[in-house]
mmCIF file of C-alpha atoms in Angstrom:
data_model
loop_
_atom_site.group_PDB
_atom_site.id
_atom_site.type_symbol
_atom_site.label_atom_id
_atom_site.label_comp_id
_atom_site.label_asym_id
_atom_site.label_seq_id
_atom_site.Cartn_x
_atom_site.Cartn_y
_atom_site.Cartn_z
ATOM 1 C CA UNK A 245 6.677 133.388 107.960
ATOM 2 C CA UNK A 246 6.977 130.009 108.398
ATOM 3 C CA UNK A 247 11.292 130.125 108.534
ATOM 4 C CA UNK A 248 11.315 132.300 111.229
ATOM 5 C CA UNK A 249 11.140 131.038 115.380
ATOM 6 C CA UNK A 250 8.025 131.167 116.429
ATOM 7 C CA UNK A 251 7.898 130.916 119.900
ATOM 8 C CA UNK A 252 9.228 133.454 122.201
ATOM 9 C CA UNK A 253 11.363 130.725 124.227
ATOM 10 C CA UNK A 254 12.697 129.887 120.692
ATOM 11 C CA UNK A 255 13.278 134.000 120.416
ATOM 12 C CA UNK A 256 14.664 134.296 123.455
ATOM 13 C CA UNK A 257 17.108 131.384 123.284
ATOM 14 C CA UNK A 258 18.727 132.353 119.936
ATOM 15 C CA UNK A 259 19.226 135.898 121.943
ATOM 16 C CA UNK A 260 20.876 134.822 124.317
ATOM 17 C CA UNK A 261 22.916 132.584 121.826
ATOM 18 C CA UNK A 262 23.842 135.726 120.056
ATOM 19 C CA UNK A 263 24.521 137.754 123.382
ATOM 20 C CA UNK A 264 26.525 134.864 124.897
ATOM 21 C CA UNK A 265 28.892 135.332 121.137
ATOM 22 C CA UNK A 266 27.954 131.681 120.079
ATOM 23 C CA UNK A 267 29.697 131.377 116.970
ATOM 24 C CA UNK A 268 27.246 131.030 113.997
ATOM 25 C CA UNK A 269 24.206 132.559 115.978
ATOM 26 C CA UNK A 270 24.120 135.889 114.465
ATOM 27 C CA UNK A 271 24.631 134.697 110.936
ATOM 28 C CA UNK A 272 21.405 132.491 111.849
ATOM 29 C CA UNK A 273 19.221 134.991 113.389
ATOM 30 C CA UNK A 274 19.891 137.482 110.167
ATOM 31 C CA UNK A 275 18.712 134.168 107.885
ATOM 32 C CA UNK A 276 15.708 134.154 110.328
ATOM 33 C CA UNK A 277 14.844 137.842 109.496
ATOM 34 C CA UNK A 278 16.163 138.733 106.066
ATOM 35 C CA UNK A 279 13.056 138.491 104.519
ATOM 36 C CA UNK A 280 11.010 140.202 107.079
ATOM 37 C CA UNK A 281 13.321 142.769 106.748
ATOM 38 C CA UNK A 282 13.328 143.098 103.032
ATOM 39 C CA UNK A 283 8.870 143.492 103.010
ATOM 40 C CA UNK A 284 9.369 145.778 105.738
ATOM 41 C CA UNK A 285 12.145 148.322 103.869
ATOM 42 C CA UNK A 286 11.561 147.225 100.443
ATOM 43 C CA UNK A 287 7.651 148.040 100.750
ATOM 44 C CA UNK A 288 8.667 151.431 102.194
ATOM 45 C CA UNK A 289 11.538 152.746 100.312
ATOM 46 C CA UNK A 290 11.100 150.825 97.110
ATOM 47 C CA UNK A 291 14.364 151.322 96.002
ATOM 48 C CA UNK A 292 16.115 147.760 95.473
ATOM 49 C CA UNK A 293 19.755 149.633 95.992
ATOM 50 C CA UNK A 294 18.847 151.878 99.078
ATOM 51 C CA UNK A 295 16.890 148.738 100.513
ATOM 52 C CA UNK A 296 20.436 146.357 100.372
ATOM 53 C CA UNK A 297 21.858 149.142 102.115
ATOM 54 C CA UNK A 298 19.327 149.659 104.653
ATOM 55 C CA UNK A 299 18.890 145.917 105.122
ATOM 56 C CA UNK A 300 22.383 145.525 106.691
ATOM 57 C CA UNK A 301 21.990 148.849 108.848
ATOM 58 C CA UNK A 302 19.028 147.729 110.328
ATOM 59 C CA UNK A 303 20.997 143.966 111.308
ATOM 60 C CA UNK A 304 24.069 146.256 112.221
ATOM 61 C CA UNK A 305 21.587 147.964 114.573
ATOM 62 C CA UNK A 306 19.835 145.084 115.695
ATOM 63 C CA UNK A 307 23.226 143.403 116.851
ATOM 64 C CA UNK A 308 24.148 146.939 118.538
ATOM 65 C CA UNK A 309 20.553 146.788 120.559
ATOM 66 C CA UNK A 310 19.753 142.945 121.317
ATOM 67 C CA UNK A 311 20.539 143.568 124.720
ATOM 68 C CA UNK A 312 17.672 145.677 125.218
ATOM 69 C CA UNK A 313 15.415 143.380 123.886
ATOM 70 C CA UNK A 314 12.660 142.152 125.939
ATOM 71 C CA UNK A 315 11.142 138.828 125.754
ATOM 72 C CA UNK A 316 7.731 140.834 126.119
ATOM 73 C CA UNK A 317 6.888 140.878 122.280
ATOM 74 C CA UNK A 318 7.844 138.356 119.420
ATOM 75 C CA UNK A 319 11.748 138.775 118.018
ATOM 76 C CA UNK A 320 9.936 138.790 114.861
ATOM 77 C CA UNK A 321 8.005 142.383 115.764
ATOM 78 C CA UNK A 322 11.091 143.841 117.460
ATOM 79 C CA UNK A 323 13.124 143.129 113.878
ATOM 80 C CA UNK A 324 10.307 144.387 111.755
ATOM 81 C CA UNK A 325 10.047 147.704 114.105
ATOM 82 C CA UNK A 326 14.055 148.658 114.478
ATOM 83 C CA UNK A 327 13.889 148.028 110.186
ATOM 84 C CA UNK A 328 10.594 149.997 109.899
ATOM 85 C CA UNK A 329 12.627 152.985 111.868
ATOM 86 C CA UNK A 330 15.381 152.654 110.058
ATOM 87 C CA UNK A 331 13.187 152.878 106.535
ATOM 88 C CA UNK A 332 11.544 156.069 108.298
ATOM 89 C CA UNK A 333 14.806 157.742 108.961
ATOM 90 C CA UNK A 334 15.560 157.281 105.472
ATOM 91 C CA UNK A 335 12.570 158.366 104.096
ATOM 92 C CA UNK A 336 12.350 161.730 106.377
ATOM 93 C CA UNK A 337 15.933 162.030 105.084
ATOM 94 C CA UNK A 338 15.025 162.161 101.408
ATOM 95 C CA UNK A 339 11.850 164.131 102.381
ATOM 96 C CA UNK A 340 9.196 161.616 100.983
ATOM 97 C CA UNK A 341 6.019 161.833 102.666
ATOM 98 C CA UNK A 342 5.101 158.301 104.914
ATOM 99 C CA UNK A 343 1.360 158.628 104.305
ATOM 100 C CA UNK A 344 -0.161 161.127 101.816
ATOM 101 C CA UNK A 345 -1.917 163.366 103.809
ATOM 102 C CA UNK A 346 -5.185 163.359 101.751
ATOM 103 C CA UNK A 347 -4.520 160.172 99.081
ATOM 104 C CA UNK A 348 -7.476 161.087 96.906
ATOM 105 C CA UNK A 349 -6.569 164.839 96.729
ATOM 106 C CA UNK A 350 -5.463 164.426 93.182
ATOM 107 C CA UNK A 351 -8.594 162.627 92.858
ATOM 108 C CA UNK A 352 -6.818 159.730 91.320
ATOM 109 C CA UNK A 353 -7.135 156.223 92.304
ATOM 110 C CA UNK A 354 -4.098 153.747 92.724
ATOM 111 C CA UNK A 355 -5.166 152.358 89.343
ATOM 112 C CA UNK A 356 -5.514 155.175 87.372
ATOM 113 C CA UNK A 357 -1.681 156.363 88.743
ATOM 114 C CA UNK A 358 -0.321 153.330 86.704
ATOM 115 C CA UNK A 359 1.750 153.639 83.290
ATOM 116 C CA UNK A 360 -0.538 151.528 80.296
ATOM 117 C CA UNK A 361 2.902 149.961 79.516
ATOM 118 C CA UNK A 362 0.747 146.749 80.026
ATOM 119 C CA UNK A 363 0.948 144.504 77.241
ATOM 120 C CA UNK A 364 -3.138 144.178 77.389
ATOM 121 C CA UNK A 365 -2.996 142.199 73.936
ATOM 122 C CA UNK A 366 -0.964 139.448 75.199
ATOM 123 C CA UNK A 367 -1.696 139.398 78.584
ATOM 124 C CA UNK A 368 -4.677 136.827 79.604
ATOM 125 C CA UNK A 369 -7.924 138.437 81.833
ATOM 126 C CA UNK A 370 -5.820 137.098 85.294
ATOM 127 C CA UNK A 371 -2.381 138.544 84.548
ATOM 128 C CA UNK A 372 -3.828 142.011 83.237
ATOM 129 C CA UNK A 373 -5.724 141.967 86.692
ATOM 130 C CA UNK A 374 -2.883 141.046 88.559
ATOM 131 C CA UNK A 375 -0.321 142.911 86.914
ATOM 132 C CA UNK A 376 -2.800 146.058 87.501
ATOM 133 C CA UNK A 377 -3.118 145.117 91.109
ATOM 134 C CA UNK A 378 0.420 145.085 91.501
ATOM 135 C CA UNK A 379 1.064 148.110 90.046
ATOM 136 C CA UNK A 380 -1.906 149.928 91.915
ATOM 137 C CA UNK A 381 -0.237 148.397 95.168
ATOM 138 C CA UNK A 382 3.156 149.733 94.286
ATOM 139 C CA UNK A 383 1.249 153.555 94.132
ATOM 140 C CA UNK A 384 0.239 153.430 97.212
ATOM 141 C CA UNK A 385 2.003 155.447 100.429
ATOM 142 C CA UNK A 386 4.414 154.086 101.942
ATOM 143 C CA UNK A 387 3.423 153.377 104.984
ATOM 144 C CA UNK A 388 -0.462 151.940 103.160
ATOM 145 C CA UNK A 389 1.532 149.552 101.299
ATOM 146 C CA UNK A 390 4.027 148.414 104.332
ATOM 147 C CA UNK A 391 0.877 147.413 106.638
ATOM 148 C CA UNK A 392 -0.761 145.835 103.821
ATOM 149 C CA UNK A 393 2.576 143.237 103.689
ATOM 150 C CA UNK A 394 2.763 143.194 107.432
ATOM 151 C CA UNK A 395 -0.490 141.944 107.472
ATOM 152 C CA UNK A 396 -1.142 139.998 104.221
ATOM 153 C CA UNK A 397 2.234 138.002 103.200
ATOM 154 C CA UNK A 398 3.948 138.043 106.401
ATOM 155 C CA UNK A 399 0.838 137.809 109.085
ATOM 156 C CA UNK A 400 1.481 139.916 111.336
ATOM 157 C CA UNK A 401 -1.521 140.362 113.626
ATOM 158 C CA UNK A 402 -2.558 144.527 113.793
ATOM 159 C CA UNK A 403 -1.774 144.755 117.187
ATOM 160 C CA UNK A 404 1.847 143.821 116.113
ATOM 161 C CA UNK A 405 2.216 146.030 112.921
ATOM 162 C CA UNK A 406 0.562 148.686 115.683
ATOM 163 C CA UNK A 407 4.217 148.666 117.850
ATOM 164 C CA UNK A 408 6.151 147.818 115.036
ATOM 165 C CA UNK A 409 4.830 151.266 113.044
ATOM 166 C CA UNK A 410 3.790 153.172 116.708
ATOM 167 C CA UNK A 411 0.561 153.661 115.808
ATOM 168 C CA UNK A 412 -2.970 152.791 117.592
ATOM 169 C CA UNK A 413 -4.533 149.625 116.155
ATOM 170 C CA UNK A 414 -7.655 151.774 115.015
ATOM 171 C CA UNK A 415 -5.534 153.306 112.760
ATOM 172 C CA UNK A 416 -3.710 150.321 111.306
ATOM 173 C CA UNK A 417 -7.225 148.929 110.748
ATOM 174 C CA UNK A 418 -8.359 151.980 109.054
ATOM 175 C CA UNK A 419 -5.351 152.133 106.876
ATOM 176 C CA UNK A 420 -6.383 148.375 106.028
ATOM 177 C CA UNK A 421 -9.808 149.232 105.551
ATOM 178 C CA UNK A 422 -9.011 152.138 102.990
ATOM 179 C CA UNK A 423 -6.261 150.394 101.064
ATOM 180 C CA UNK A 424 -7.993 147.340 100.587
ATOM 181 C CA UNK A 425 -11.534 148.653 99.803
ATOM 182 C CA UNK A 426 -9.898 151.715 97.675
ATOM 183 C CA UNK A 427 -7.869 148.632 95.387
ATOM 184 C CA UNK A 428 -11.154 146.758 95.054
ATOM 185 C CA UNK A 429 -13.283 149.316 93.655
ATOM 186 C CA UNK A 430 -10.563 150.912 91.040
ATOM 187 C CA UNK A 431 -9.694 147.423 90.216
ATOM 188 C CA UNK A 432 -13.167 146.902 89.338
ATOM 189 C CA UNK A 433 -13.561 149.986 87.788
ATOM 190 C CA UNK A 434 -10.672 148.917 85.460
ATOM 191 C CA UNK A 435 -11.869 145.593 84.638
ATOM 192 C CA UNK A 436 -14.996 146.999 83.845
ATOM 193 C CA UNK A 437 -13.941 149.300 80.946
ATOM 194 C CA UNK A 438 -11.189 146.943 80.022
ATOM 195 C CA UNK A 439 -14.168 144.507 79.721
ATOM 196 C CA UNK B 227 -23.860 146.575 111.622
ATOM 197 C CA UNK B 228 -22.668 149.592 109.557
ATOM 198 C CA UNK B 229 -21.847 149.259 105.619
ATOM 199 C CA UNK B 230 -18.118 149.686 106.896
ATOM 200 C CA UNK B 231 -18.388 147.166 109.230
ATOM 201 C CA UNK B 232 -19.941 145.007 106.877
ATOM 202 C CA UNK B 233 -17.560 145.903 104.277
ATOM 203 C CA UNK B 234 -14.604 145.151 107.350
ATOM 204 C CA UNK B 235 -16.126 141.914 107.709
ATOM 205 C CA UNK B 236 -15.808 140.904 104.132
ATOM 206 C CA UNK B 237 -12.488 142.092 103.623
ATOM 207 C CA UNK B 238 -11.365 139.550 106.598
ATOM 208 C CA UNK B 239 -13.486 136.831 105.427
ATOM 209 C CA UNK B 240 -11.425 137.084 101.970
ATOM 210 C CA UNK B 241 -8.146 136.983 103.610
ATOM 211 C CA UNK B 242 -9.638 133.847 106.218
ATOM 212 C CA UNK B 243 -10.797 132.271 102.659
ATOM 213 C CA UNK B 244 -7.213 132.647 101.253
ATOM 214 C CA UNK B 245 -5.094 132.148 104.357
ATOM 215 C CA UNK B 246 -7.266 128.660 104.866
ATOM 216 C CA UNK B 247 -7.838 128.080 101.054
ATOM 217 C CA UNK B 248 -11.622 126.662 101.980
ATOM 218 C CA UNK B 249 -14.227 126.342 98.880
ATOM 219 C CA UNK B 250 -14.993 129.727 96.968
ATOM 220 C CA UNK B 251 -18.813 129.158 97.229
ATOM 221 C CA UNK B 252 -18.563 129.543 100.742
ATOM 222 C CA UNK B 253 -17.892 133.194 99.639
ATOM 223 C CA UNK B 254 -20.675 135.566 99.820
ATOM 224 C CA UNK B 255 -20.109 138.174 96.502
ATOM 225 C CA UNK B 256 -18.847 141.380 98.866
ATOM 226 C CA UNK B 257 -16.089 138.658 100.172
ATOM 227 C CA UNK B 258 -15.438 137.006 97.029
ATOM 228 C CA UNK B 259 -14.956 140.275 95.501
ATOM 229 C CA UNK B 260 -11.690 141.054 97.314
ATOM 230 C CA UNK B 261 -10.113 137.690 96.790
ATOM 231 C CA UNK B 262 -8.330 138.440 94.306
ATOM 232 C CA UNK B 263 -6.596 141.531 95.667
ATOM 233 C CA UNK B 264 -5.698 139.190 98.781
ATOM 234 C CA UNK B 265 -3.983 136.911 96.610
ATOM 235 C CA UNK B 266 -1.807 139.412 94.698
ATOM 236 C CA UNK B 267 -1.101 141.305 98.611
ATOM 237 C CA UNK B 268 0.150 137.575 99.580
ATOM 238 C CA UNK B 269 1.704 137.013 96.407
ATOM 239 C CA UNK B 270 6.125 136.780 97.447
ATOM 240 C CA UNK B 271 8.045 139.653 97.407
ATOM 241 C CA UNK B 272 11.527 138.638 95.734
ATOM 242 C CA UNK B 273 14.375 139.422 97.761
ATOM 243 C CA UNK B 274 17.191 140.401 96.352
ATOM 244 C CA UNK B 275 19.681 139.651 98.747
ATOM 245 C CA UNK B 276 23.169 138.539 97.918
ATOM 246 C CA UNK B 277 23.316 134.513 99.233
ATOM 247 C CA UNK B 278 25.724 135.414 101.488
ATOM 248 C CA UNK B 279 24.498 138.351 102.929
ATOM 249 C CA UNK B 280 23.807 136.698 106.725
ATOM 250 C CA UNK B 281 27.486 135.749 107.127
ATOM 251 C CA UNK B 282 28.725 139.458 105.889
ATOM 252 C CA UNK B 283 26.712 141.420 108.053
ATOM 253 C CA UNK B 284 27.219 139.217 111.352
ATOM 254 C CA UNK B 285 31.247 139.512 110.713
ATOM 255 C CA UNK B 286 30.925 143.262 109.984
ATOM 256 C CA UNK B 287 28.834 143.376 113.323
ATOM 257 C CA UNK B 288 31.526 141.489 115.285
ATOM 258 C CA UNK B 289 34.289 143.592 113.744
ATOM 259 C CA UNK B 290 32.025 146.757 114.371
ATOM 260 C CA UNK B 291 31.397 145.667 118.228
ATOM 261 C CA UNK B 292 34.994 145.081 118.599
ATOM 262 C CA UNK B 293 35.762 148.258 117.392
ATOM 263 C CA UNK B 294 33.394 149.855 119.913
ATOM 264 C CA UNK B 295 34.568 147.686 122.729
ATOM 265 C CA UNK B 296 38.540 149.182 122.418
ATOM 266 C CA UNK B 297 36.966 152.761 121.819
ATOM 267 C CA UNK B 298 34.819 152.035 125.177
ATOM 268 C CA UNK B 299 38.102 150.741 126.923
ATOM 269 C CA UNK B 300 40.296 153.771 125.626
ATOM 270 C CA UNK B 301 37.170 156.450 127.116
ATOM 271 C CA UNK B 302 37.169 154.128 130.239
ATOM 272 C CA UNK B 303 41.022 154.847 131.128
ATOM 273 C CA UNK B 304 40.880 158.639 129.671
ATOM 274 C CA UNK B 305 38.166 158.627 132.460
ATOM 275 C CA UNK B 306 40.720 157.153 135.044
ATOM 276 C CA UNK B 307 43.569 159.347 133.931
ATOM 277 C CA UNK B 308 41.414 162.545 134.222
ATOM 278 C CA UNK B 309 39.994 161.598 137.410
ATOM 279 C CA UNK B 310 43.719 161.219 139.166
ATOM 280 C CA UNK B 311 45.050 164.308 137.397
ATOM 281 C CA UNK B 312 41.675 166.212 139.080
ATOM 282 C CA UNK B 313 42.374 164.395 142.291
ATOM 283 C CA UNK B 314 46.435 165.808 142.450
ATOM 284 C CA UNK B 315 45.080 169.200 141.576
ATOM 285 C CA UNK B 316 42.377 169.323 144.068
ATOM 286 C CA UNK B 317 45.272 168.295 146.558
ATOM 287 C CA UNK B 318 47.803 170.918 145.496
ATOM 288 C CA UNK B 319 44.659 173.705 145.449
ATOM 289 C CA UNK B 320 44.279 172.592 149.283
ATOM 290 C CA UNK B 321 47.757 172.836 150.370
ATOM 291 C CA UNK B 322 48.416 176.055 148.314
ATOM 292 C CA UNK B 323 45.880 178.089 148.871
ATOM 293 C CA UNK B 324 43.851 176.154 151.847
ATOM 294 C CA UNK B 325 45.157 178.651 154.804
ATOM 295 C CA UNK B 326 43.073 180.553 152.880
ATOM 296 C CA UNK B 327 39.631 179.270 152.979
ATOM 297 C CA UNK B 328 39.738 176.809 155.488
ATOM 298 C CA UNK B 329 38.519 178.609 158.214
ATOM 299 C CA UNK B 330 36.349 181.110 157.290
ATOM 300 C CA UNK B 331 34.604 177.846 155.671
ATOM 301 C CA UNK B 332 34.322 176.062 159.116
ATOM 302 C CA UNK B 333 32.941 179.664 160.480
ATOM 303 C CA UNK B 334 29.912 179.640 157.724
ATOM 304 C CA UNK B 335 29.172 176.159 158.393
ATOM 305 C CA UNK B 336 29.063 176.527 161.608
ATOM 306 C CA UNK B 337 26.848 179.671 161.486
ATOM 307 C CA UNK B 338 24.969 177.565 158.675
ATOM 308 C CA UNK B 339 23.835 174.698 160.948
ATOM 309 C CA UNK B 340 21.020 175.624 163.589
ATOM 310 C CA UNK B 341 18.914 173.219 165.003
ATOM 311 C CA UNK B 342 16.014 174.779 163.187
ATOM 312 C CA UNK B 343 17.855 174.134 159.937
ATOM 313 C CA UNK B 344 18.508 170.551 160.389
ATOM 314 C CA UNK B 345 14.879 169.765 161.880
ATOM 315 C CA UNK B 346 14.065 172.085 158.473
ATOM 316 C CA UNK B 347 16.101 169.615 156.240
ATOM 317 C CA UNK B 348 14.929 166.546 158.118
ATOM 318 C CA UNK B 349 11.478 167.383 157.334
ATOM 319 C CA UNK B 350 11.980 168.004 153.651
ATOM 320 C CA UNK B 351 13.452 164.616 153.497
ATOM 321 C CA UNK B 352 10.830 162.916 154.799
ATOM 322 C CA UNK B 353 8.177 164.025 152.854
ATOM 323 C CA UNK B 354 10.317 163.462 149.581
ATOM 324 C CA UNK B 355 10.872 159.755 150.728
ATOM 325 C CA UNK B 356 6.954 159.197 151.588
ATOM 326 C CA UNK B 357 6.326 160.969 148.302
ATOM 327 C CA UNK B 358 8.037 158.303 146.097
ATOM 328 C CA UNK B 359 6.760 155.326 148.393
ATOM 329 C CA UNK B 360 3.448 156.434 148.105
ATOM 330 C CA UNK B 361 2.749 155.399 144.012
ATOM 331 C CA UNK B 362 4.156 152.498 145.039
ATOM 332 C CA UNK B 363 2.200 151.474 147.452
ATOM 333 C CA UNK B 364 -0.825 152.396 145.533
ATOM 334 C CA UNK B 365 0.589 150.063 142.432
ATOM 335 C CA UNK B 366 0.810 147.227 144.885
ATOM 336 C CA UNK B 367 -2.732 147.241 146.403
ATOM 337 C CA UNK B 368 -4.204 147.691 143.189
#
């Protein structure tokens, strides 16, 4: 994310900004994070209503907590873990499952899970593949499709999206590992009947 | 190497070829065949946050942390109040009824406290205080 601080004296300085009530420093660090925040929840709940909401709790909860932040990890991971909580919480609420516990058990692929409301006629070879990709994405589990943003469009590195989901790297990478090579093969799949 | 570790390795060198944007030729065909599914996972994510959504939430978190800094206040002299009001009934207890107790308290104690107690206690102490200094110790040599 190139509009967020980088560097954790950077982090650590606009903490103690907001701790020390500097007027303005709060408002700036949410600007920082909003869009962290929004992959994070958005990716997981995918519900553009519940993820306003759950945006603003998870700021609410950062302000409540910043004093317990430690300069040991990036401001940027801490954010992304207290919003990845709060999208847990949520989803545990509702009773969604995080990760299917055996994806393939309806022996479906993310692909083949999509509605053909494509408009294949109009659509050029790129779009239909993209549009596909983006549906197959949106399939996914929860948590599949939140470490495949962490690590994609916002670049986090796995050990990162490792504390800010609690898991052990190995198993971020083998999420990454599935998701990406499961995508490629029903996307080609598709494109080869559609060709 | 493994297929999946060779399958690994050309799902990173996709995202390195995206991330960096260097030539497609440089591609082998198991890497180039997951660039386009990097693109689409870097492609933006709107977000559809109201424009002024910052300055809400930090003055609904100041009015929220001033709400909990009264509440904190209010449990702080509860606290107080209870403390004194425990304090004047302790006293009263003692000068009402402490003829009654008083004594045979001192007597127990009394018949408590042997030398062979207190070496006893002493002794348990010790060995709880070497106890905790112990890991410590061990953390700092190592």
């Amino acid at each position: 994310m190139n509009d967020s601080p980088t560097s954790h004296a950077e982090d650590q300085a606009l903490v103690n900004a907001v701790l020390n009530g500097s007027p303005g420093a709060f408002e700036r660090l949410v600007r920082d994070y909003q869009k962290l925040c929004w992959h994070v929840i958005q990716r997981m709940v995918g519900h553009v209503e519940d993820t306003r909401e759950l945006c603003q709790e998870t700021f609410l909860r950062v302000h409540q907590y910043l004093h317990q932040y430690r300069n040991e990890s990036a401001l940027k991971s801490w954010i992304a873990q207290v919003a990845y909580s709060v999208a847990k919480r949520h989803l545990e609420r509702k009773r969604i499952p995080l990760a299917e516990p055996d994806a393939d058990a309806d022996g479906l692929s993310p692909l083949d899970r999509v509605s053909d409301d494509f408009d294949i006629e109009t659509a050029s070879i790129d779009n239909q593949m993209a549009g596909h990709l983006h549906a197959a994405i949106e399939c996914l589990p929860p948590l599949q499709r939140t470490i495949l943003t962490l690590y994609h469009l916002d670049e986090l590195p796995i050990g990162d999206i490792a504390q800010v989901t609690g898991l052990a790297e190995g198993t971020i990478k083998s999420h990454l590992f599935r998701s990406r090579k499961q995508l490629r093969d029903a996307l080609n799949e598709h494109m080869g009947v559609a060709a | 190497m493994n297929p999946d570790e060779r399958e690994w390795q050309a799902q990173e060198a996709a995202t390195d070829f995206v991330r960096s944007g260097t030539a497609l030729h440089d591609l082998d065909p198991a890497s180039a065949s997951y660039v386009a599914l990097v693109r689409a996972l870097r492609e933006p994510i709107e977000v559809q946050l109201p424009a002024d959504f910052a300055r809400r939430v930090a003055l609904r978190a100041d009015a929220e942390a001033s709400a909990r800094a009264v509440e904190s206040r209010l449990e702080q002299r509860l606290l107080w109040i209870l403390g004194v009001l425990f304090g004047i009934a302790a006293l009263a207890a003692a000068v009402i009824y402490g003829g009654n107790w008083l004594q045979p308290s001192i007597d127990l104690t009394r018949q408590l406290i042997k030398p062979s107690l207190l070496l006893s206690l002493a002794g348990c102490l010790a060995v709880s205080a070497f106890s905790q200094q112990l890991p410590r110790a061990t953390r700092r040599d190592a």
